[in-house]
XYZ file of C-alpha atoms in Angstrom:
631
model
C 4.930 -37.438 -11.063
C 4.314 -33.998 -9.259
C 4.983 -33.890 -5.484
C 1.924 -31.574 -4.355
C 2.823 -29.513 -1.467
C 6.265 -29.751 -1.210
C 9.273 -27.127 -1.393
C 12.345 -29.268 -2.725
C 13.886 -26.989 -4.737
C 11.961 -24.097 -4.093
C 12.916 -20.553 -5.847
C 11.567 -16.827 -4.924
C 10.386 -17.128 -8.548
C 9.557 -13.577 -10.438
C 9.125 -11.082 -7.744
C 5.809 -8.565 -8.674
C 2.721 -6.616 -7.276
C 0.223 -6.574 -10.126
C -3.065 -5.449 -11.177
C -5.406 -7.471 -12.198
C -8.965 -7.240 -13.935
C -11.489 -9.457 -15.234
C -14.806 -9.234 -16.443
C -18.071 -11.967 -17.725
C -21.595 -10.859 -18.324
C -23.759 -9.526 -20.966
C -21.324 -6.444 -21.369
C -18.464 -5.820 -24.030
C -15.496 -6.930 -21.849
C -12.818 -5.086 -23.465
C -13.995 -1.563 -22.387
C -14.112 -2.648 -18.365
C -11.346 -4.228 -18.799
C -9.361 -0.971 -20.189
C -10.750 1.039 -17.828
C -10.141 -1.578 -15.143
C -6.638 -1.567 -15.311
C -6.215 2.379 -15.997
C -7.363 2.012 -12.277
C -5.019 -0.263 -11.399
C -1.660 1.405 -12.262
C -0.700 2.522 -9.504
C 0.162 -1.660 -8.541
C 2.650 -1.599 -11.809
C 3.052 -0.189 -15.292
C 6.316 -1.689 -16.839
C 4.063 -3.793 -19.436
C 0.403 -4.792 -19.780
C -1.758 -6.559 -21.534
C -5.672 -8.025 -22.345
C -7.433 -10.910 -23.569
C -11.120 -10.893 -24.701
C -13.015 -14.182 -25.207
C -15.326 -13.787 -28.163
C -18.594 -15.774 -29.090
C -16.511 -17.951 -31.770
C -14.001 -18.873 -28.873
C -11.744 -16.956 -30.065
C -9.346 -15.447 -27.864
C -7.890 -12.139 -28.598
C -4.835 -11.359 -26.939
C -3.209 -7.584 -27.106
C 0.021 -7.203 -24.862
C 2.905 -4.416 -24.640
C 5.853 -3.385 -22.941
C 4.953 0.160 -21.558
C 1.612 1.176 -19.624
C -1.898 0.827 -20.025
C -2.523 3.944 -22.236
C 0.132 2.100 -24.806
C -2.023 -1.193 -24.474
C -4.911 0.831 -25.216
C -3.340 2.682 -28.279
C -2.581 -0.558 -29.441
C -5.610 -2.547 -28.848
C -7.719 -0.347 -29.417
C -7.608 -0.699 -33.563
C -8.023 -4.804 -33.000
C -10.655 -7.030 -33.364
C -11.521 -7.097 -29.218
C -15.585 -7.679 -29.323
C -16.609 -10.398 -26.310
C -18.591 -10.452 -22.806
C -15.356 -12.491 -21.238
C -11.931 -11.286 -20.775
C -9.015 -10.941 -18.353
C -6.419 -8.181 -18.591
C -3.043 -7.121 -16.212
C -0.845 -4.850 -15.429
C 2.804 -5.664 -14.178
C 5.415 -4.387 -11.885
C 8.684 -6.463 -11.506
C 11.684 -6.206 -10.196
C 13.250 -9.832 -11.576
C 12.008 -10.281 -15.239
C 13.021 -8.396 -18.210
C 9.315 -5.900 -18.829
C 8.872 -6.658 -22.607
C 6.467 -8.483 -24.271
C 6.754 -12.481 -23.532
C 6.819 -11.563 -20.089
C 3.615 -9.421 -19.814
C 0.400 -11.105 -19.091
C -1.922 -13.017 -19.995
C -0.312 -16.025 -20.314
C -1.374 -19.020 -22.361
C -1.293 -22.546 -22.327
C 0.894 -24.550 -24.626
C -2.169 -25.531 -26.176
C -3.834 -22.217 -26.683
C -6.495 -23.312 -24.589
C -6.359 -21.897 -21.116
C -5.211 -18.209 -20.892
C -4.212 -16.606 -16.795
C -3.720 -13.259 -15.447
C -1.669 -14.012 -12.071
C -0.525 -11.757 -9.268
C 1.928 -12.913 -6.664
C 5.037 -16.070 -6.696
C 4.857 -19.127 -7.574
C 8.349 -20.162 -5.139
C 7.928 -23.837 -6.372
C 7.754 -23.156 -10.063
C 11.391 -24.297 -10.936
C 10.683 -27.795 -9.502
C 7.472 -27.710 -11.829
C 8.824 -26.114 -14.929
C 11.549 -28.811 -14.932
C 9.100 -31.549 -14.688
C 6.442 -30.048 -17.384
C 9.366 -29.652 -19.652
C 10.431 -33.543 -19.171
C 6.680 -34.060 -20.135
C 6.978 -32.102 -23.482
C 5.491 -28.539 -22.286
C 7.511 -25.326 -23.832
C 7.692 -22.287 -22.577
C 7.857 -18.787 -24.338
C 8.815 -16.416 -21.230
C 10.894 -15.973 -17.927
C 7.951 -16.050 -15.553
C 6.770 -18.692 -12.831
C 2.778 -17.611 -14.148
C 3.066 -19.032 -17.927
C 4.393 -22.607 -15.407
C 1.169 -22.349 -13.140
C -0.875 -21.837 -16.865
C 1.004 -24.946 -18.094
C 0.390 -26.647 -14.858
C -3.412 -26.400 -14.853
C -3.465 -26.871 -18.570
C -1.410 -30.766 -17.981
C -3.884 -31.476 -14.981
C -6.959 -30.587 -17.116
C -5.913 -32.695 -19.425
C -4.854 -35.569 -17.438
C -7.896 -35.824 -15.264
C -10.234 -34.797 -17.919
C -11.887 -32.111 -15.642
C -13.619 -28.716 -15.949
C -11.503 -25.986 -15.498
C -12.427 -24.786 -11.682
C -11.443 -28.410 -10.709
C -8.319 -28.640 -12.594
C -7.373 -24.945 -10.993
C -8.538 -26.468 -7.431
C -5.900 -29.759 -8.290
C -3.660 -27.774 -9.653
C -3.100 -25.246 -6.390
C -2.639 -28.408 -4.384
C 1.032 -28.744 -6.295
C 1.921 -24.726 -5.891
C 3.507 -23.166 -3.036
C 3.683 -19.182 -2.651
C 1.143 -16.445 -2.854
C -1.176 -15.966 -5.998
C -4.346 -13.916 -7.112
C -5.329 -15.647 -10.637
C -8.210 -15.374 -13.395
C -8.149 -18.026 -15.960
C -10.469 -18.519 -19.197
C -10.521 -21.463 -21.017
C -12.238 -21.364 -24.617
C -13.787 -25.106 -24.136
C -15.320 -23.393 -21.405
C -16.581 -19.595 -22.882
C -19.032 -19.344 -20.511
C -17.086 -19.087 -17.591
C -14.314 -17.220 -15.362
C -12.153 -19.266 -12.886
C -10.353 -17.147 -9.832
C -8.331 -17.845 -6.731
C -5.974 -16.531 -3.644
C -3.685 -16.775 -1.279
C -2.178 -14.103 0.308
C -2.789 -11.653 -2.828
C -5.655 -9.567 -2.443
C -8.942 -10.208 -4.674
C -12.493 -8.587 -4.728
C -15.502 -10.336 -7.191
C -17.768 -7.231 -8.064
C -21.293 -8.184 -8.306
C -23.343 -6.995 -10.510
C -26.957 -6.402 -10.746
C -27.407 -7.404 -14.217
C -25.476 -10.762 -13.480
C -22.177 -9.824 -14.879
C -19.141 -9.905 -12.383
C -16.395 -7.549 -11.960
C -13.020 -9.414 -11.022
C -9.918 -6.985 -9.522
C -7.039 -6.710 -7.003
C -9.032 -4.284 -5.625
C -12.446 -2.599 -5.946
C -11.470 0.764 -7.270
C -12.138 -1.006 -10.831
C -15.518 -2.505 -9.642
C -16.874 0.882 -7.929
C -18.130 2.609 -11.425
C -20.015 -1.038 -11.709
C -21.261 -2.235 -8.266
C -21.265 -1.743 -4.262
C -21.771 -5.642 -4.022
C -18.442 -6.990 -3.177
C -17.133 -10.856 -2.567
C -13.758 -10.926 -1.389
C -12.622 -14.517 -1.711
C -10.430 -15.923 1.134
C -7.215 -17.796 0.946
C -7.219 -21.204 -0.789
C -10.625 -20.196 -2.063
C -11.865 -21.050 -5.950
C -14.506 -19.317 -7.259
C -16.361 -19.996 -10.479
C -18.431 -17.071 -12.034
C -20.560 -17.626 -14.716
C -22.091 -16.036 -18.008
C -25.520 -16.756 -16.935
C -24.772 -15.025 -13.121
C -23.755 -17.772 -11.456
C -21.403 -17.884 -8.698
C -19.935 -21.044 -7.417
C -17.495 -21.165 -4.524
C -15.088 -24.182 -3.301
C -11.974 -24.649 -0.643
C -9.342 -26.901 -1.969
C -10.823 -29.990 -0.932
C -13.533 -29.113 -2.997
C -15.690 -28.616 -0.723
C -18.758 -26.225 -1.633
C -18.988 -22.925 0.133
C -21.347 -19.741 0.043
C -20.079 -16.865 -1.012
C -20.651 -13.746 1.507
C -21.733 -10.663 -0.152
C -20.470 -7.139 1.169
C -21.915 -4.011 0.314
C -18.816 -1.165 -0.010
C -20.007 2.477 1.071
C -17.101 3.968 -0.933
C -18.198 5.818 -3.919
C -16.621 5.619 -7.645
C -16.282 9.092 -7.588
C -13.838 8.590 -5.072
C -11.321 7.336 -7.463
C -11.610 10.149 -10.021
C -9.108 13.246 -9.862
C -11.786 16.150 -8.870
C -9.926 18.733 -10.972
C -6.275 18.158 -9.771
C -3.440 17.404 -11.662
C -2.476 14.245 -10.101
C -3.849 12.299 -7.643
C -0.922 12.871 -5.244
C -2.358 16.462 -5.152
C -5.731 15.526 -4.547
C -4.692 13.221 -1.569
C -2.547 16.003 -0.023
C -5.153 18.163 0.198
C -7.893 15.809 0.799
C -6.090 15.220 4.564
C -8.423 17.827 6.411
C -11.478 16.064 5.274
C -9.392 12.566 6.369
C -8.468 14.033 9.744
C -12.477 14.213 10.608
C -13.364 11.090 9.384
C -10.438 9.559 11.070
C -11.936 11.312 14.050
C -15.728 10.506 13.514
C -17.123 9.287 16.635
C -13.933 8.767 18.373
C -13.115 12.298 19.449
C -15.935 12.763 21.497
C -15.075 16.974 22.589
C -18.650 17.178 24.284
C -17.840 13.812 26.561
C -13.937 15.252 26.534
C -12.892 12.233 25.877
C -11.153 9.763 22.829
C -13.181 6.568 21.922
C -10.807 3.788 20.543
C -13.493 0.938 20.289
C -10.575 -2.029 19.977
C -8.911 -0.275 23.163
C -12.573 -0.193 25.500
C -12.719 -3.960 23.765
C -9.104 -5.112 24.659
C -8.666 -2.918 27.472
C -6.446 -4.994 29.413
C -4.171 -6.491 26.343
C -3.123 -2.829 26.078
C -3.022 -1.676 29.906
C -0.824 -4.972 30.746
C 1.300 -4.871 27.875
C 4.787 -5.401 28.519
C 6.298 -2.953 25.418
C 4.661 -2.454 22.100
C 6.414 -3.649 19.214
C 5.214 -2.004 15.821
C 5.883 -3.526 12.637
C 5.750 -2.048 9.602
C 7.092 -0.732 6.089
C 8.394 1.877 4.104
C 5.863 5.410 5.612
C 3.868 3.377 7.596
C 7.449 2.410 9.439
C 7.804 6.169 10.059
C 4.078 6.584 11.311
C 5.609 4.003 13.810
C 8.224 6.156 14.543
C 6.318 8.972 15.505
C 4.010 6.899 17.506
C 6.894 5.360 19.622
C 7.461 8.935 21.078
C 4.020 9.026 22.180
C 3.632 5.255 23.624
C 6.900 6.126 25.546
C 6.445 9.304 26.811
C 2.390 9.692 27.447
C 1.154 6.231 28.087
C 4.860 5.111 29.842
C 4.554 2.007 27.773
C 8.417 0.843 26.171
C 8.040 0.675 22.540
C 10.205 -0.664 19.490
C 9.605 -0.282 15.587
C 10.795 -2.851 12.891
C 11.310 -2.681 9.784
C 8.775 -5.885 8.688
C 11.077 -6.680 5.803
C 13.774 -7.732 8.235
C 11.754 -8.479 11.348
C 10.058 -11.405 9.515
C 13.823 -13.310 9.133
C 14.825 -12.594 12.434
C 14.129 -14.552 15.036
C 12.572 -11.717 17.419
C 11.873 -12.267 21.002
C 7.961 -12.243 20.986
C 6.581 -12.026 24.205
C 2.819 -13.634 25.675
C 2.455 -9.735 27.331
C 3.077 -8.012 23.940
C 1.164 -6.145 21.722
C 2.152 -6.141 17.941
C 0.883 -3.291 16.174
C 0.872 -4.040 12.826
C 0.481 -0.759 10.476
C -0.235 -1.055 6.786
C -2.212 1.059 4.049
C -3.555 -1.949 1.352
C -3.857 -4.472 4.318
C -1.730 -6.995 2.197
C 1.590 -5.641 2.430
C 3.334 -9.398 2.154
C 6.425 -8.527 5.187
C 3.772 -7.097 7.698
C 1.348 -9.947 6.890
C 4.421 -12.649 7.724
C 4.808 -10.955 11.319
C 1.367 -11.964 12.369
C 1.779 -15.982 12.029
C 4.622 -15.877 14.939
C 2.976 -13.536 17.156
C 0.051 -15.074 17.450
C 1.544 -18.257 17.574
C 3.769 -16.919 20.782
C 0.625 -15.314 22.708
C 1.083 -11.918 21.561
C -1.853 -9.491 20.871
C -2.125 -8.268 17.363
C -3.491 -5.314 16.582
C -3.842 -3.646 12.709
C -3.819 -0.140 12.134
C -5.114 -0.343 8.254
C -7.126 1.782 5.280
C -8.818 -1.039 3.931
C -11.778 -3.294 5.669
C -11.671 -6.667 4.932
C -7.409 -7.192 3.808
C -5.358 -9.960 4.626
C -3.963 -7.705 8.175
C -7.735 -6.673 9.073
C -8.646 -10.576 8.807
C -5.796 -12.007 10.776
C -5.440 -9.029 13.769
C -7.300 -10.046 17.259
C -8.553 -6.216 17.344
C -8.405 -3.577 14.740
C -8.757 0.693 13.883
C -9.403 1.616 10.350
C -8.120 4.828 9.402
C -10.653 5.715 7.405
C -8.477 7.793 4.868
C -10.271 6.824 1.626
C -9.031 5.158 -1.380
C -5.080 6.236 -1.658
C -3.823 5.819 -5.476
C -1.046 7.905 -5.653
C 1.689 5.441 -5.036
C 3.832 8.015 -2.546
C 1.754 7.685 0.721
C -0.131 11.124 2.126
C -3.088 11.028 3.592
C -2.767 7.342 4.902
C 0.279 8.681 6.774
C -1.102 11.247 8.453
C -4.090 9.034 9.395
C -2.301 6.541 10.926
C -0.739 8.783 12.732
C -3.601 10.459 14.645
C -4.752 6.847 15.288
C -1.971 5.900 17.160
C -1.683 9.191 19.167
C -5.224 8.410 20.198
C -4.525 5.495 21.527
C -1.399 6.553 22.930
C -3.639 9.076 24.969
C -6.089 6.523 26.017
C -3.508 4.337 27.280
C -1.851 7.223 28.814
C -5.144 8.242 30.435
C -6.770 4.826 31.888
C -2.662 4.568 33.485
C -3.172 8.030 34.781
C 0.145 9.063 33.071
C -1.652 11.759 30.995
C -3.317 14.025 33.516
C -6.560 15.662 32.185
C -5.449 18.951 31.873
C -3.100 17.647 28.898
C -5.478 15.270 27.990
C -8.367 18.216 27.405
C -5.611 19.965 25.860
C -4.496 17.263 23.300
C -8.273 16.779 22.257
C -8.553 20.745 21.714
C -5.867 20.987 19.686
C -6.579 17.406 17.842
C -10.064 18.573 17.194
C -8.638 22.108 15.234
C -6.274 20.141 12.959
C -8.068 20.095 9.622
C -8.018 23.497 9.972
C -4.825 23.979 10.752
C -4.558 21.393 7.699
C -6.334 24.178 5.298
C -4.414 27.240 6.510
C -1.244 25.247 5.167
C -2.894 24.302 2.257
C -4.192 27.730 1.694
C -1.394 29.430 0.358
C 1.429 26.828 -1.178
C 3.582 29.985 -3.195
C 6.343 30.144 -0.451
C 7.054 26.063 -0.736
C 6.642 27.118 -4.596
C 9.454 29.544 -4.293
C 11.542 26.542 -2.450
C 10.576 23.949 -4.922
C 11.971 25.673 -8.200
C 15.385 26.905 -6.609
C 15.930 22.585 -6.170
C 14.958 21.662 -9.427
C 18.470 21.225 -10.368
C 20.065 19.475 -6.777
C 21.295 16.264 -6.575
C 21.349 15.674 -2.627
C 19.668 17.675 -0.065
C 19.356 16.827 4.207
C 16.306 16.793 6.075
C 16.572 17.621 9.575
C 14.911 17.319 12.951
C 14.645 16.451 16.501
C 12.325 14.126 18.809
C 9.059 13.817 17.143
C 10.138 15.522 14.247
C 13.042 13.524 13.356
C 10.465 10.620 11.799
C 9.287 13.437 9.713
C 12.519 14.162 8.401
C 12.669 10.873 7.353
C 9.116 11.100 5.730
C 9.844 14.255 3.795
C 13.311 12.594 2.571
C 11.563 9.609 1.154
C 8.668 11.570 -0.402
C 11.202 13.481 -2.175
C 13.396 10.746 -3.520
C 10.585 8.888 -4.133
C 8.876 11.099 -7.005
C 11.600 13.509 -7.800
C 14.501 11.378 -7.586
C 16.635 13.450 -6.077
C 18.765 11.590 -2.812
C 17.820 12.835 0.322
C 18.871 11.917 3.689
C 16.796 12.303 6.828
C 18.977 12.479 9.914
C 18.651 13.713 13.606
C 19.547 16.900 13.860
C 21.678 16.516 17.051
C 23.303 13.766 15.339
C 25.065 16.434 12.601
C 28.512 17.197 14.568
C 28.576 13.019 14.444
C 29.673 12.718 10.355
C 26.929 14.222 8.480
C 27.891 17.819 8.992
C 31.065 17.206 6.138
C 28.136 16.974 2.975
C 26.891 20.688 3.930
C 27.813 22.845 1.231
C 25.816 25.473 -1.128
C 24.910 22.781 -3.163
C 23.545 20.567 -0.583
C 20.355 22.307 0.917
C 18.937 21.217 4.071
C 15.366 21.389 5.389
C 15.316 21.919 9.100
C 11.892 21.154 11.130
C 11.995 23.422 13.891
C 9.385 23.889 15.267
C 8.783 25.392 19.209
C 8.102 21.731 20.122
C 10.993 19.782 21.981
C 14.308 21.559 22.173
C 14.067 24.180 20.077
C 16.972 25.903 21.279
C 19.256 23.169 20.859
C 17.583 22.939 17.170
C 18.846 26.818 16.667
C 22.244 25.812 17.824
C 21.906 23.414 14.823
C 20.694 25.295 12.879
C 24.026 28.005 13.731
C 26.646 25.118 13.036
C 24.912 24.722 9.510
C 24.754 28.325 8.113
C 28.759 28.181 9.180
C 29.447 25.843 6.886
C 27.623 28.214 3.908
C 24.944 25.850 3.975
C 21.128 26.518 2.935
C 18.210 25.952 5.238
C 14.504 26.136 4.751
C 13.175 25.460 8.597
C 9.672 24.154 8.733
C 8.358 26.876 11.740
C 5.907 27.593 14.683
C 3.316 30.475 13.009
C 4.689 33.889 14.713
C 8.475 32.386 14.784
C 10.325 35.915 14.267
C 13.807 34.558 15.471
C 14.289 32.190 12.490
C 12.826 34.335 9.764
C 16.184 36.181 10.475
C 18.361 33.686 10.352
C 17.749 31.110 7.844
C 17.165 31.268 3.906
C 13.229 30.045 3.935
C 10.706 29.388 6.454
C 7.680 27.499 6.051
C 5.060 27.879 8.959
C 2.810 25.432 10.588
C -0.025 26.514 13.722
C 1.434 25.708 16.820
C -0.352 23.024 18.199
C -0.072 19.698 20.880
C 3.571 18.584 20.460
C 1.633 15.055 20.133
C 0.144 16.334 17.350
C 2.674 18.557 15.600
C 3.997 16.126 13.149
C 0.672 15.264 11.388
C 1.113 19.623 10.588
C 5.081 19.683 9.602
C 4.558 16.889 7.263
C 1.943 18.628 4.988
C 4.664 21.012 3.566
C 7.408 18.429 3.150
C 4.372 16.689 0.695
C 3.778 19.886 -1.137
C 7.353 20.195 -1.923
C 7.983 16.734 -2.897
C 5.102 17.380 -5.307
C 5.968 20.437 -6.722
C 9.243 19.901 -7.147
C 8.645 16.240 -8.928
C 6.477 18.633 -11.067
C 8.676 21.236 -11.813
C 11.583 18.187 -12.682
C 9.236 17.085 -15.457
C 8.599 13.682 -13.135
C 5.811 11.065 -13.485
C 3.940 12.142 -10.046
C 1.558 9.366 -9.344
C 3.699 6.862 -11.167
C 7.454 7.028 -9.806
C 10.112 4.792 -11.783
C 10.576 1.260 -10.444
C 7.863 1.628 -7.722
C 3.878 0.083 -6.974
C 1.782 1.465 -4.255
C 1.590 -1.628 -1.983
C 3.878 -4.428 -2.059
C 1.445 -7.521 -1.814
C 5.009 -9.916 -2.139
C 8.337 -10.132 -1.147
């Protein structure tokens, strides 16, 4: 009846990059569950719901339209007592949010209940054929098909449910992270990948902690299984842990032990955790720089660069892939690949680089930069590039993701959990990775000589305190903030290295204020741009003593002509602008190398406080998740 495997009539199915949580052990579910997904919002909030197995087999199944603290209002004052239970939290972009659409879903029967993350491309072919066969559906999505699905093969095979999950995936093409329950089987949680991230928290007391991440397992365990792809795990009341590959084969699960913290997850006294990420980025840069910045041996330590030494000496042009910041952390690198290590360097947006058809070289290297590790575009540029010769090499926040897995050499950036869903402190980390190993490169080639190269480490060594003197005093980007609380459009502005950071500070502040913002060279104004500059229309100007800072003046001239505004982002000691423009905002001087991981830091604040001041849901912008795990 079902052709397994194959992609007649194949749809992109409900597009989404969800949470979810599961729990079984001697534990009430409901309140892990709750808290679980609380952790979680960040991957979606348009709807959410839970589903708590009692002892009678009762399922009890709370869902809403609206976030987690409505689920909770709501489920709260219902019957929700059990030790097994499943729960999500959605983001979509195709699929009304309401009610029928929110997870869990359910079986026709009532039997077999599913929290899924990811697309099920195939699920037209299958919901045509389980409707010929009888099966109804009550929502839009391609999950309440693969709950249907399993549900028809339990039934026709007369299985358990792990083996009718295992069947089942044989018949589904796309990318999934799923926890099903089935009441004829209380005792007992069924999940499984592909491509969707998934960590199994194990507990001491033999209860297991199921999430698309670990920030909901941390409060619980350190003990961490993180299934593979095509993997099926079944976990058990009584602390059992069975593991099989999709020909059913058995497998032993491999046990990690996480040296993150749960406290690392908690807001420490900020408002939002946006503001606690900003100003976490001193502590980041040292971490980042832990054992690699070695000032005593004056040198930098890249350990995948001593391992792959010649991949990256003999590389023919390095060709970074990436999205949304991380794409503009790849900007900023390509000036230093270019200029200090004399190695030609391109940046692609992953989104579109995965439908070209690119010419991948056996002498490239394919940087691959990502925050989550399972950012579904950057992930699909690996396959070809390996499969053409190419080195691959991740610059990634989280050990053990999809990227981490499937690179030939790796850095981790060491930045610490990231929740707020507008990128900080991951930014800035990846971009002091890649200058590092822009430097070694440019070193071993003898392009850097090692006066600069001294030089770069000094200065890359005093950056988290040139971090906390910015952070010190935030009143004059307070001043700024509140004077563009009622804008509609503003310009950011800059040159060289600086002109990725424009970018940056233009997304962070359409991102969580919602005003539009365009980031443009600045050299590129006389070109079009210059006819939008008007009162109304501020621009920020990064212009620092870096690069051509007299032609940035010049720039800076033409604007003020045209009765615009200008804040300029400045070198500390700058008297020459402080004349000139409406507001300055100073950074140390520093390497030029090094100077955007500094000019960035204010273009966060005032993202932030402006969001703030606009009344704006910081950590939670409209219509976005923090890491898009599909298409």
């Amino acid at each position: 009846m079902f052709r397994y495997g194959g992609h007649e009539g194949n749809d992109r199915g409900e597009k989404k990059m969800c949470g979810i949580v599961g729990y079984i052990g001697k534990g009430e579910a409901y309140p892990v569950l709750i808290s679980g997904l609380k952790l979680l919002e960040y991957r979606g909030y348009d709807s959410a719901g839970v589903g708590v197995l009692d002892e009678r087999k009762e399922f009890h199944l709370y869902k809403v339209q609206g976030n987690v603290s409505r689920l909770k209002e709501v489920a709260d004052v219902q019957e929700h007592g059990g030790h097994v239970g499943i729960a999500h939290t959605r983001w979509a972009t195709h699929g009304a949010p309401n009610v029928a659409n929110a997870h869990p879903h359910q079986s026709q029967d009532g039997h077999i209940s599913l929290v899924h993350n990811g697309i099920i491309e195939n699920y037209t072919v299958l919901k045509r054929e389980l409707a010929g066969l009888g099966y109804g559906f009550k929502s839009d999505t391609d999950s309440e098909v693969l709950v249907q699905f399993i549900s028809y093969n339990r039934q026709r095979y007369r299985c358990p449910l792990a083996e009718a999950v295992r069947i089942s995936l044989h018949g589904v093409t796309g990318s999934f992270a799923i926890a099903v329950v089935d009441d004829r089987e209380p005792e007992a949680v069924v999940v499984a990948r592909r491509s969707c991230p998934l960590a199994v928290g194990v507990g001491k007391d033999g209860s297991y902690y199921i999430a698309s991440d670990i920030t909901p397992i941390l409060p619980h365990t350190k003990d961490v299984v993180y299934p593979d792809d095509d993997e099926i795990v079944r976990l058990s009341a009584g602390g059992e842990m069975e593991m099989m590959n999709m020909d059913g084969v058995r497998l032993t699960p491999a046990v990690t032990h996480v040296e993150m913290t749960a406290d690392q997850v908690e807001k420490d006294g900020y408002d939002h955790y946006m503001e606690k990420e900003i100003h976490q980025q001193p502590q980041v840069m040292r971490e980042c720089m832990a054992g690699r910045v070695l000032l005593g041996e004056n040198r930098i330590y890249i350990e995948a660069f001593e391992a792959n030494r010649e991949r990256f000496m003999n590389a023919s042009r390095i060709v970074i892939v990436a999205c949304g910041t991380s794409w503009h952390a790849g900007l900023v690198a390509r000036y230093a690949f270019e200029q200090y290590a004399h190695t030609p360097c391109v940046v692609e947006y992953a989104s579109e680089y995965r439908y070209r058809r690119p010419v991948i070289l056996p002498t490239d290297v394919v940087v691959v930069i990502s925050q989550s590790g399972e950012t579904a575009d950057s992930i699909a540029a690996i396959g070809p590039a390996k499969e053409r010769g190419a080195f691959v090499y991740a610059v990634c926040n989280v050990d053990n993701s999809t990227i981490v897995r499937m690179a030939d050499a790796c850095t981790l950036t060491k930045a610490g959990i990231e929740i707020g869903v507008a990128s900080t402190k991951a930014f800035t980390a990846q971009v002091l990775v890649l200058t590092m190993l822009a430097a070694e490169i440019g070193r071993a080639k003898g392009v850097m000589g090692g006066g600069e190269y001294s030089a770069l480490i000094n200065d890359m060594v005093q950056l988290p305190q040139y971090m906390e003197y910015i952070l010190s005093d935030e009143s004059a980007i307070r001043r700024f903030a509140a004077t563009l609380l009622p804008c509609r459009s503003m310009l950011y502005l800059g040159r060289g290295n600086q002109y990725p950071i424009a970018l940056e500070g233009a997304l962070k502040i359409k991102e969580i204020s919602y005003i539009h913002a365009e980031g443009y060279p600045i050299g590129e104004m006389k070109h079009g741009p210059i006819a939008l500059i008007e009162p109304e229309v501020p621009s920020v100007v990064i212009a620092t003593k870096c690069g051509e800072y007299d032609k940035t003046v010049s720039n800076i001239q033409e604007i003020m002509a045209r009765q615009g505004r200008i804040t300029a982002i400045a070198t500390k000691g700058d008297t020459v602008l402080e004349k000139m423009v409406d507001n300055v905002i100073y950074v140390p001087d520093t390497h030029p190398l090094l100077m955007p991981i500094l000019t960035v830091v204010p273009l966060q604040l005032l993202a932030y406080h402006v969001a703030v001041g606009r009344g704006c849901n910081v950590d939670q912008p409209r219509n976005l998740a923090k890491s898009v795990t599909v298409e």
